[in-house]
Amino acid sequence: NAVGGSVKGIQLAGAYNDVKNEVGGFQIAGLLNDTKGKVSGAQVAGVANIARKSFKGVQIAGLLNSSRESSGLQLAGVTNSTFGVLNGAQVGGILNYAKKMKGFQFGLVNLADSSSGVSLGLVNLSSNGFRQISIYSNEVTNTNIALKTGNSKLYSLLIAGNNFSDTARVLTFGFGLGHEFLLNKRLSITTEVTGQSIYLGNWSYFNNLYRFQTQFQVVPAERLIVFAGPSYTYHRPDAP
């Protein structure tokens, strides 16, 4: 279906809907919805939805959703993109992108030029967010490394550890979430919840380790953070 003006109501197509101006209502297509003007309502497509100006409502696509500005929900099997301000939510199977993210992102990888919202994923990157690598020791493994990405509201941790010892062979890997309470430019407190799998020399069995930890952080110099704090650990063995 191709419309040279605007659509108010419902537009249905087995393959493709194309609107030159605005849409106020519903677009449903087997493959693609493409609107050159504003969209207020819903776009549902088997492959992709494109709102080339502002979007308010719901976009649902099997592959991708794209908009200039978004104040609604973008739900896609692979990727969502907002090339202006995102005030709503993006839920993508793999990747979400927003130029200025003020809402919520959920996906494996979340990207933003700037973010004041919340991103939940394995990796969350923005120009004003966290990109921290932490190296530390604890009671299980003497050498650990964690990649922290996100912002102070919510950040993700990808964790790996190894016990470099002649007496105990321990490997760990896991994921966690954290929040930072900023006290001033040099002092902060973080709370983190993590889950890790532990390898003890036999791939037939894994042990699970769940941890809640609080850390006191000091910034003595640029790009350097020193931290320490208590933790509560719950160990769930898998071996009989």
PDB file of C-alpha atoms in Angstrom:
ATOM      1  CA  ASN A   1       0.000   0.000   0.000  1.00  0.00           C
ATOM      2  CA  ALA A   2       1.334   3.441  -0.952  1.00  0.00           C
ATOM      3  CA  VAL A   3      -0.286   6.635   0.340  1.00  0.00           C
ATOM      4  CA  GLY A   4       0.825  10.063  -0.895  1.00  0.00           C
ATOM      5  CA  GLY A   5      -0.724  11.891   2.061  1.00  0.00           C
ATOM      6  CA  SER A   6      -1.473  10.898   5.640  1.00  0.00           C
ATOM      7  CA  VAL A   7      -3.169   7.871   7.188  1.00  0.00           C
ATOM      8  CA  LYS A   8      -5.677   7.989  10.036  1.00  0.00           C
ATOM      9  CA  GLY A   9      -6.960   4.567  10.994  1.00  0.00           C
ATOM     10  CA  ILE A  10      -5.670   1.166   9.925  1.00  0.00           C
ATOM     11  CA  GLN A  11      -3.361   0.293   7.037  1.00  0.00           C
ATOM     12  CA  LEU A  12      -2.935  -3.413   6.221  1.00  0.00           C
ATOM     13  CA  ALA A  13      -0.623  -4.999   3.659  1.00  0.00           C
ATOM     14  CA  GLY A  14       0.697  -8.425   2.939  1.00  0.00           C
ATOM     15  CA  ALA A  15       4.119  -7.006   2.127  1.00  0.00           C
ATOM     16  CA  TYR A  16       4.665  -3.227   2.309  1.00  0.00           C
ATOM     17  CA  ASN A  17       3.092  -0.014   3.612  1.00  0.00           C
ATOM     18  CA  ASP A  18       4.476   3.340   2.453  1.00  0.00           C
ATOM     19  CA  VAL A  19       3.140   6.675   3.744  1.00  0.00           C
ATOM     20  CA  LYS A  20       4.564   9.998   2.540  1.00  0.00           C
ATOM     21  CA  ASN A  21       3.247  12.089   5.439  1.00  0.00           C
ATOM     22  CA  GLU A  22       1.928  11.167   8.900  1.00  0.00           C
ATOM     23  CA  VAL A  23       0.284   8.105  10.430  1.00  0.00           C
ATOM     24  CA  GLY A  24      -2.236   8.260  13.235  1.00  0.00           C
ATOM     25  CA  GLY A  25      -3.378   4.721  13.884  1.00  0.00           C
ATOM     26  CA  PHE A  26      -2.099   1.263  12.970  1.00  0.00           C
ATOM     27  CA  GLN A  27       0.212  -0.027  10.249  1.00  0.00           C
ATOM     28  CA  ILE A  28       0.442  -3.797   9.840  1.00  0.00           C
ATOM     29  CA  ALA A  29       2.597  -5.356   7.107  1.00  0.00           C
ATOM     30  CA  GLY A  30       4.090  -8.732   6.366  1.00  0.00           C
ATOM     31  CA  LEU A  31       7.466  -7.183   5.533  1.00  0.00           C
ATOM     32  CA  LEU A  32       7.910  -3.416   5.961  1.00  0.00           C
ATOM     33  CA  ASN A  33       6.219  -0.256   7.225  1.00  0.00           C
ATOM     34  CA  ASP A  34       7.848   2.995   6.067  1.00  0.00           C
ATOM     35  CA  THR A  35       6.455   6.374   7.160  1.00  0.00           C
ATOM     36  CA  LYS A  36       8.145   9.607   6.058  1.00  0.00           C
ATOM     37  CA  GLY A  37       6.358  11.791   8.647  1.00  0.00           C
ATOM     38  CA  LYS A  38       5.328  11.424  12.284  1.00  0.00           C
ATOM     39  CA  VAL A  39       3.846   8.219  13.662  1.00  0.00           C
ATOM     40  CA  SER A  40       1.338   8.146  16.506  1.00  0.00           C
ATOM     41  CA  GLY A  41      -0.004   4.667  17.117  1.00  0.00           C
ATOM     42  CA  ALA A  42       1.461   1.276  16.235  1.00  0.00           C
ATOM     43  CA  GLN A  43       3.633  -0.231  13.533  1.00  0.00           C
ATOM     44  CA  VAL A  44       3.763  -4.026  13.305  1.00  0.00           C
ATOM     45  CA  ALA A  45       5.864  -5.762  10.617  1.00  0.00           C
ATOM     46  CA  GLY A  46       7.402  -9.135   9.973  1.00  0.00           C
ATOM     47  CA  VAL A  47      10.759  -7.560   9.042  1.00  0.00           C
ATOM     48  CA  ALA A  48      11.107  -3.821   9.735  1.00  0.00           C
ATOM     49  CA  ASN A  49       9.375  -0.605  10.818  1.00  0.00           C
ATOM     50  CA  ILE A  50      10.721   2.826   9.882  1.00  0.00           C
ATOM     51  CA  ALA A  51       9.446   6.122  11.287  1.00  0.00           C
ATOM     52  CA  ARG A  52      11.590   8.804   9.693  1.00  0.00           C
ATOM     53  CA  LYS A  53      10.437  11.530  12.088  1.00  0.00           C
ATOM     54  CA  SER A  54       9.043  11.379  15.621  1.00  0.00           C
ATOM     55  CA  PHE A  55       7.383   8.211  16.860  1.00  0.00           C
ATOM     56  CA  LYS A  56       4.908   7.781  19.713  1.00  0.00           C
ATOM     57  CA  GLY A  57       3.391   4.399  20.392  1.00  0.00           C
ATOM     58  CA  VAL A  58       4.586   0.868  19.698  1.00  0.00           C
ATOM     59  CA  GLN A  59       6.880  -0.599  17.039  1.00  0.00           C
ATOM     60  CA  ILE A  60       7.056  -4.387  16.793  1.00  0.00           C
ATOM     61  CA  ALA A  61       9.259  -6.049  14.146  1.00  0.00           C
ATOM     62  CA  GLY A  62      10.888  -9.395  13.563  1.00  0.00           C
ATOM     63  CA  LEU A  63      14.175  -7.786  12.503  1.00  0.00           C
ATOM     64  CA  LEU A  64      14.509  -4.042  13.172  1.00  0.00           C
ATOM     65  CA  ASN A  65      12.804  -0.805  14.191  1.00  0.00           C
ATOM     66  CA  SER A  66      14.067   2.659  13.322  1.00  0.00           C
ATOM     67  CA  SER A  67      12.859   6.145  14.283  1.00  0.00           C
ATOM     68  CA  ARG A  68      14.107   9.710  14.538  1.00  0.00           C
ATOM     69  CA  GLU A  69      12.586  10.427  17.970  1.00  0.00           C
ATOM     70  CA  SER A  70      10.866   7.833  20.155  1.00  0.00           C
ATOM     71  CA  SER A  71       8.406   8.189  23.035  1.00  0.00           C
ATOM     72  CA  GLY A  72       7.065   4.659  23.011  1.00  0.00           C
ATOM     73  CA  LEU A  73       8.168   1.031  22.882  1.00  0.00           C
ATOM     74  CA  GLN A  74      10.439  -0.454  20.238  1.00  0.00           C
ATOM     75  CA  LEU A  75      10.407  -4.262  20.277  1.00  0.00           C
ATOM     76  CA  ALA A  76      12.556  -6.112  17.709  1.00  0.00           C
ATOM     77  CA  GLY A  77      14.041  -9.545  17.252  1.00  0.00           C
ATOM     78  CA  VAL A  78      17.447  -8.094  16.326  1.00  0.00           C
ATOM     79  CA  THR A  79      17.933  -4.318  16.621  1.00  0.00           C
ATOM     80  CA  ASN A  80      16.270  -1.004  17.508  1.00  0.00           C
ATOM     81  CA  SER A  81      17.585   2.417  16.531  1.00  0.00           C
ATOM     82  CA  THR A  82      16.543   5.923  17.589  1.00  0.00           C
ATOM     83  CA  PHE A  83      18.635   8.628  15.933  1.00  0.00           C
ATOM     84  CA  GLY A  84      17.434  11.400  18.228  1.00  0.00           C
ATOM     85  CA  VAL A  85      16.015  11.376  21.761  1.00  0.00           C
ATOM     86  CA  LEU A  86      14.675   8.145  23.280  1.00  0.00           C
ATOM     87  CA  ASN A  87      12.119   8.804  26.017  1.00  0.00           C
ATOM     88  CA  GLY A  88      10.574   5.366  25.859  1.00  0.00           C
ATOM     89  CA  ALA A  89      11.946   1.821  25.857  1.00  0.00           C
ATOM     90  CA  GLN A  90      13.923  -0.363  23.482  1.00  0.00           C
ATOM     91  CA  VAL A  91      13.836  -4.153  23.762  1.00  0.00           C
ATOM     92  CA  GLY A  92      16.069  -5.850  21.194  1.00  0.00           C
ATOM     93  CA  GLY A  93      17.264  -9.394  20.753  1.00  0.00           C
ATOM     94  CA  ILE A  94      20.840  -8.259  20.045  1.00  0.00           C
ATOM     95  CA  LEU A  95      21.426  -4.500  19.744  1.00  0.00           C
ATOM     96  CA  ASN A  96      19.800  -1.226  20.789  1.00  0.00           C
ATOM     97  CA  TYR A  97      21.024   2.245  19.811  1.00  0.00           C
ATOM     98  CA  ALA A  98      19.851   5.733  20.812  1.00  0.00           C
ATOM     99  CA  LYS A  99      21.620   9.019  20.174  1.00  0.00           C
ATOM    100  CA  LYS A 100      20.320  10.551  23.413  1.00  0.00           C
ATOM    101  CA  MET A 101      18.965   7.880  25.752  1.00  0.00           C
ATOM    102  CA  LYS A 102      16.590   9.077  28.474  1.00  0.00           C
ATOM    103  CA  GLY A 103      14.511   5.910  28.817  1.00  0.00           C
ATOM    104  CA  PHE A 104      15.228   2.182  29.084  1.00  0.00           C
ATOM    105  CA  GLN A 105      17.183  -0.287  26.938  1.00  0.00           C
ATOM    106  CA  PHE A 106      17.190  -4.070  27.202  1.00  0.00           C
ATOM    107  CA  GLY A 107      19.366  -6.194  24.915  1.00  0.00           C
ATOM    108  CA  LEU A 108      22.665  -8.027  24.655  1.00  0.00           C
ATOM    109  CA  VAL A 109      24.424  -4.793  23.602  1.00  0.00           C
ATOM    110  CA  ASN A 110      23.079  -1.297  24.330  1.00  0.00           C
ATOM    111  CA  LEU A 111      24.661   1.779  22.768  1.00  0.00           C
ATOM    112  CA  ALA A 112      24.039   5.511  23.221  1.00  0.00           C
ATOM    113  CA  ASP A 113      25.902   8.685  22.373  1.00  0.00           C
ATOM    114  CA  SER A 114      24.777   9.982  25.769  1.00  0.00           C
ATOM    115  CA  SER A 115      22.666   8.313  28.441  1.00  0.00           C
ATOM    116  CA  SER A 116      20.718   9.514  31.467  1.00  0.00           C
ATOM    117  CA  GLY A 117      18.418   6.481  31.507  1.00  0.00           C
ATOM    118  CA  VAL A 118      18.859   2.807  32.382  1.00  0.00           C
ATOM    119  CA  SER A 119      20.397   0.118  30.152  1.00  0.00           C
ATOM    120  CA  LEU A 120      20.287  -3.577  30.978  1.00  0.00           C
ATOM    121  CA  GLY A 121      22.472  -5.911  28.934  1.00  0.00           C
ATOM    122  CA  LEU A 122      25.780  -7.723  28.781  1.00  0.00           C
ATOM    123  CA  VAL A 123      27.499  -4.592  27.441  1.00  0.00           C
ATOM    124  CA  ASN A 124      26.163  -1.018  27.823  1.00  0.00           C
ATOM    125  CA  LEU A 125      28.218   1.743  26.237  1.00  0.00           C
ATOM    126  CA  SER A 126      27.717   5.505  26.129  1.00  0.00           C
ATOM    127  CA  SER A 127      30.066   8.477  25.916  1.00  0.00           C
ATOM    128  CA  ASN A 128      29.187   9.621  29.455  1.00  0.00           C
ATOM    129  CA  GLY A 129      28.870   6.170  31.047  1.00  0.00           C
ATOM    130  CA  PHE A 130      31.044   3.510  32.665  1.00  0.00           C
ATOM    131  CA  ARG A 131      33.839   1.770  30.825  1.00  0.00           C
ATOM    132  CA  GLN A 132      35.784   0.377  33.765  1.00  0.00           C
ATOM    133  CA  ILE A 133      38.113  -2.594  34.147  1.00  0.00           C
ATOM    134  CA  SER A 134      38.492  -3.782  37.751  1.00  0.00           C
ATOM    135  CA  ILE A 135      41.267  -6.088  38.971  1.00  0.00           C
ATOM    136  CA  TYR A 136      40.827  -7.503  42.453  1.00  0.00           C
ATOM    137  CA  SER A 137      41.236 -10.501  44.791  1.00  0.00           C
ATOM    138  CA  ASN A 138      38.710 -12.270  47.015  1.00  0.00           C
ATOM    139  CA  GLU A 139      38.377 -15.375  49.215  1.00  0.00           C
ATOM    140  CA  VAL A 140      37.701 -17.720  46.263  1.00  0.00           C
ATOM    141  CA  THR A 141      40.195 -16.643  43.580  1.00  0.00           C
ATOM    142  CA  ASN A 142      43.287 -14.546  44.054  1.00  0.00           C
ATOM    143  CA  THR A 143      43.037 -12.863  40.625  1.00  0.00           C
ATOM    144  CA  ASN A 144      39.805 -11.496  39.168  1.00  0.00           C
ATOM    145  CA  ILE A 145      38.954  -9.113  36.349  1.00  0.00           C
ATOM    146  CA  ALA A 146      35.588  -7.442  35.736  1.00  0.00           C
ATOM    147  CA  LEU A 147      34.361  -5.255  32.883  1.00  0.00           C
ATOM    148  CA  LYS A 148      31.812  -2.696  34.097  1.00  0.00           C
ATOM    149  CA  THR A 149      29.615  -0.870  31.553  1.00  0.00           C
ATOM    150  CA  GLY A 150      26.556   1.310  32.047  1.00  0.00           C
ATOM    151  CA  ASN A 151      26.117   4.299  34.343  1.00  0.00           C
ATOM    152  CA  SER A 152      25.753   5.016  38.042  1.00  0.00           C
ATOM    153  CA  LYS A 153      22.031   4.138  37.968  1.00  0.00           C
ATOM    154  CA  LEU A 154      22.722   0.606  36.710  1.00  0.00           C
ATOM    155  CA  TYR A 155      25.817  -1.075  35.322  1.00  0.00           C
ATOM    156  CA  SER A 156      26.650  -4.613  34.221  1.00  0.00           C
ATOM    157  CA  LEU A 157      29.653  -6.709  35.181  1.00  0.00           C
ATOM    158  CA  LEU A 158      31.305  -9.412  33.067  1.00  0.00           C
ATOM    159  CA  ILE A 159      33.544 -11.342  35.449  1.00  0.00           C
ATOM    160  CA  ALA A 160      36.375 -13.856  35.088  1.00  0.00           C
ATOM    161  CA  GLY A 161      38.722 -15.185  37.754  1.00  0.00           C
ATOM    162  CA  ASN A 162      41.579 -17.611  38.243  1.00  0.00           C
ATOM    163  CA  ASN A 163      43.303 -18.937  41.340  1.00  0.00           C
ATOM    164  CA  PHE A 164      47.013 -18.937  40.555  1.00  0.00           C
ATOM    165  CA  SER A 165      48.011 -21.488  43.156  1.00  0.00           C
ATOM    166  CA  ASP A 166      49.758 -24.868  43.274  1.00  0.00           C
ATOM    167  CA  THR A 167      47.225 -26.258  45.718  1.00  0.00           C
ATOM    168  CA  ALA A 168      43.799 -25.217  44.373  1.00  0.00           C
ATOM    169  CA  ARG A 169      42.782 -24.973  40.727  1.00  0.00           C
ATOM    170  CA  VAL A 170      39.804 -22.620  40.459  1.00  0.00           C
ATOM    171  CA  LEU A 171      38.350 -20.833  37.428  1.00  0.00           C
ATOM    172  CA  THR A 172      35.285 -18.596  37.590  1.00  0.00           C
ATOM    173  CA  PHE A 173      33.144 -16.647  35.155  1.00  0.00           C
ATOM    174  CA  GLY A 174      29.886 -14.812  35.604  1.00  0.00           C
ATOM    175  CA  PHE A 175      27.659 -11.759  35.349  1.00  0.00           C
ATOM    176  CA  GLY A 176      26.428  -9.097  37.743  1.00  0.00           C
ATOM    177  CA  LEU A 177      24.565  -5.824  38.190  1.00  0.00           C
ATOM    178  CA  GLY A 178      25.544  -2.815  40.249  1.00  0.00           C
ATOM    179  CA  HIS A 179      24.563   0.682  41.368  1.00  0.00           C
ATOM    180  CA  GLU A 180      26.857   3.529  42.411  1.00  0.00           C
ATOM    181  CA  PHE A 181      26.011   6.071  45.096  1.00  0.00           C
ATOM    182  CA  LEU A 182      28.084   9.166  44.371  1.00  0.00           C
ATOM    183  CA  LEU A 183      29.185  11.015  47.514  1.00  0.00           C
ATOM    184  CA  ASN A 184      31.465  13.536  45.818  1.00  0.00           C
ATOM    185  CA  LYS A 185      33.970  13.623  42.963  1.00  0.00           C
ATOM    186  CA  ARG A 186      36.403  11.315  44.763  1.00  0.00           C
ATOM    187  CA  LEU A 187      34.231   9.149  47.025  1.00  0.00           C
ATOM    188  CA  SER A 188      31.434   6.712  46.206  1.00  0.00           C
ATOM    189  CA  ILE A 189      29.764   3.525  47.441  1.00  0.00           C
ATOM    190  CA  THR A 190      28.690   0.697  45.151  1.00  0.00           C
ATOM    191  CA  THR A 191      26.352  -2.228  45.703  1.00  0.00           C
ATOM    192  CA  GLU A 192      26.649  -5.234  43.421  1.00  0.00           C
ATOM    193  CA  VAL A 193      24.880  -8.565  42.947  1.00  0.00           C
ATOM    194  CA  THR A 194      26.765 -11.225  40.974  1.00  0.00           C
ATOM    195  CA  GLY A 195      26.406 -14.841  39.945  1.00  0.00           C
ATOM    196  CA  GLN A 196      29.406 -16.971  38.956  1.00  0.00           C
ATOM    197  CA  SER A 197      30.085 -20.512  37.834  1.00  0.00           C
ATOM    198  CA  ILE A 198      33.161 -22.170  39.365  1.00  0.00           C
ATOM    199  CA  TYR A 199      35.335 -24.750  37.623  1.00  0.00           C
ATOM    200  CA  LEU A 200      37.287 -26.975  40.031  1.00  0.00           C
ATOM    201  CA  GLY A 201      39.064 -29.267  37.576  1.00  0.00           C
ATOM    202  CA  ASN A 202      36.148 -31.362  36.323  1.00  0.00           C
ATOM    203  CA  TRP A 203      33.945 -30.110  33.447  1.00  0.00           C
ATOM    204  CA  SER A 204      31.198 -32.547  34.487  1.00  0.00           C
ATOM    205  CA  TYR A 205      30.342 -30.421  37.514  1.00  0.00           C
ATOM    206  CA  PHE A 206      29.949 -26.721  38.057  1.00  0.00           C
ATOM    207  CA  ASN A 207      29.591 -24.936  41.345  1.00  0.00           C
ATOM    208  CA  ASN A 208      27.531 -21.763  41.514  1.00  0.00           C
ATOM    209  CA  LEU A 209      28.531 -18.774  43.607  1.00  0.00           C
ATOM    210  CA  TYR A 210      26.139 -15.913  44.375  1.00  0.00           C
ATOM    211  CA  ARG A 211      27.470 -12.764  45.953  1.00  0.00           C
ATOM    212  CA  PHE A 212      26.157  -9.478  47.333  1.00  0.00           C
ATOM    213  CA  GLN A 213      28.924  -6.970  47.917  1.00  0.00           C
ATOM    214  CA  THR A 214      29.347  -3.364  48.978  1.00  0.00           C
ATOM    215  CA  GLN A 215      32.453  -1.424  48.053  1.00  0.00           C
ATOM    216  CA  PHE A 216      33.862   1.890  49.229  1.00  0.00           C
ATOM    217  CA  GLN A 217      35.655   3.645  46.371  1.00  0.00           C
ATOM    218  CA  VAL A 218      38.284   6.377  46.388  1.00  0.00           C
ATOM    219  CA  VAL A 219      39.618   8.149  43.286  1.00  0.00           C
ATOM    220  CA  PRO A 220      43.222   9.144  44.124  1.00  0.00           C
ATOM    221  CA  ALA A 221      44.076  10.084  40.536  1.00  0.00           C
ATOM    222  CA  GLU A 222      42.459  10.357  37.126  1.00  0.00           C
ATOM    223  CA  ARG A 223      41.553   6.934  35.659  1.00  0.00           C
ATOM    224  CA  LEU A 224      42.418   5.167  38.928  1.00  0.00           C
ATOM    225  CA  ILE A 225      39.963   3.867  41.546  1.00  0.00           C
ATOM    226  CA  VAL A 226      40.909   2.064  44.752  1.00  0.00           C
ATOM    227  CA  PHE A 227      38.126   0.022  46.356  1.00  0.00           C
ATOM    228  CA  ALA A 228      37.472  -2.441  49.178  1.00  0.00           C
ATOM    229  CA  GLY A 229      34.470  -3.731  51.087  1.00  0.00           C
ATOM    230  CA  PRO A 230      32.549  -6.634  52.621  1.00  0.00           C
ATOM    231  CA  SER A 231      30.539  -9.288  50.801  1.00  0.00           C
ATOM    232  CA  TYR A 232      28.010 -12.006  51.527  1.00  0.00           C
ATOM    233  CA  THR A 233      28.511 -15.192  49.517  1.00  0.00           C
ATOM    234  CA  TYR A 234      26.256 -18.194  48.954  1.00  0.00           C
ATOM    235  CA  HIS A 235      27.881 -21.300  47.448  1.00  0.00           C
ATOM    236  CA  ARG A 236      25.750 -23.940  45.722  1.00  0.00           C
ATOM    237  CA  PRO A 237      27.787 -27.055  44.783  1.00  0.00           C
ATOM    238  CA  ASP A 238      26.791 -29.146  41.756  1.00  0.00           C
ATOM    239  CA  ALA A 239      28.982 -32.175  42.444  1.00  0.00           C
ATOM    240  CA  PRO A 240      27.381 -35.124  44.320  1.00  0.00           C
TER     241      PRO A 240
END
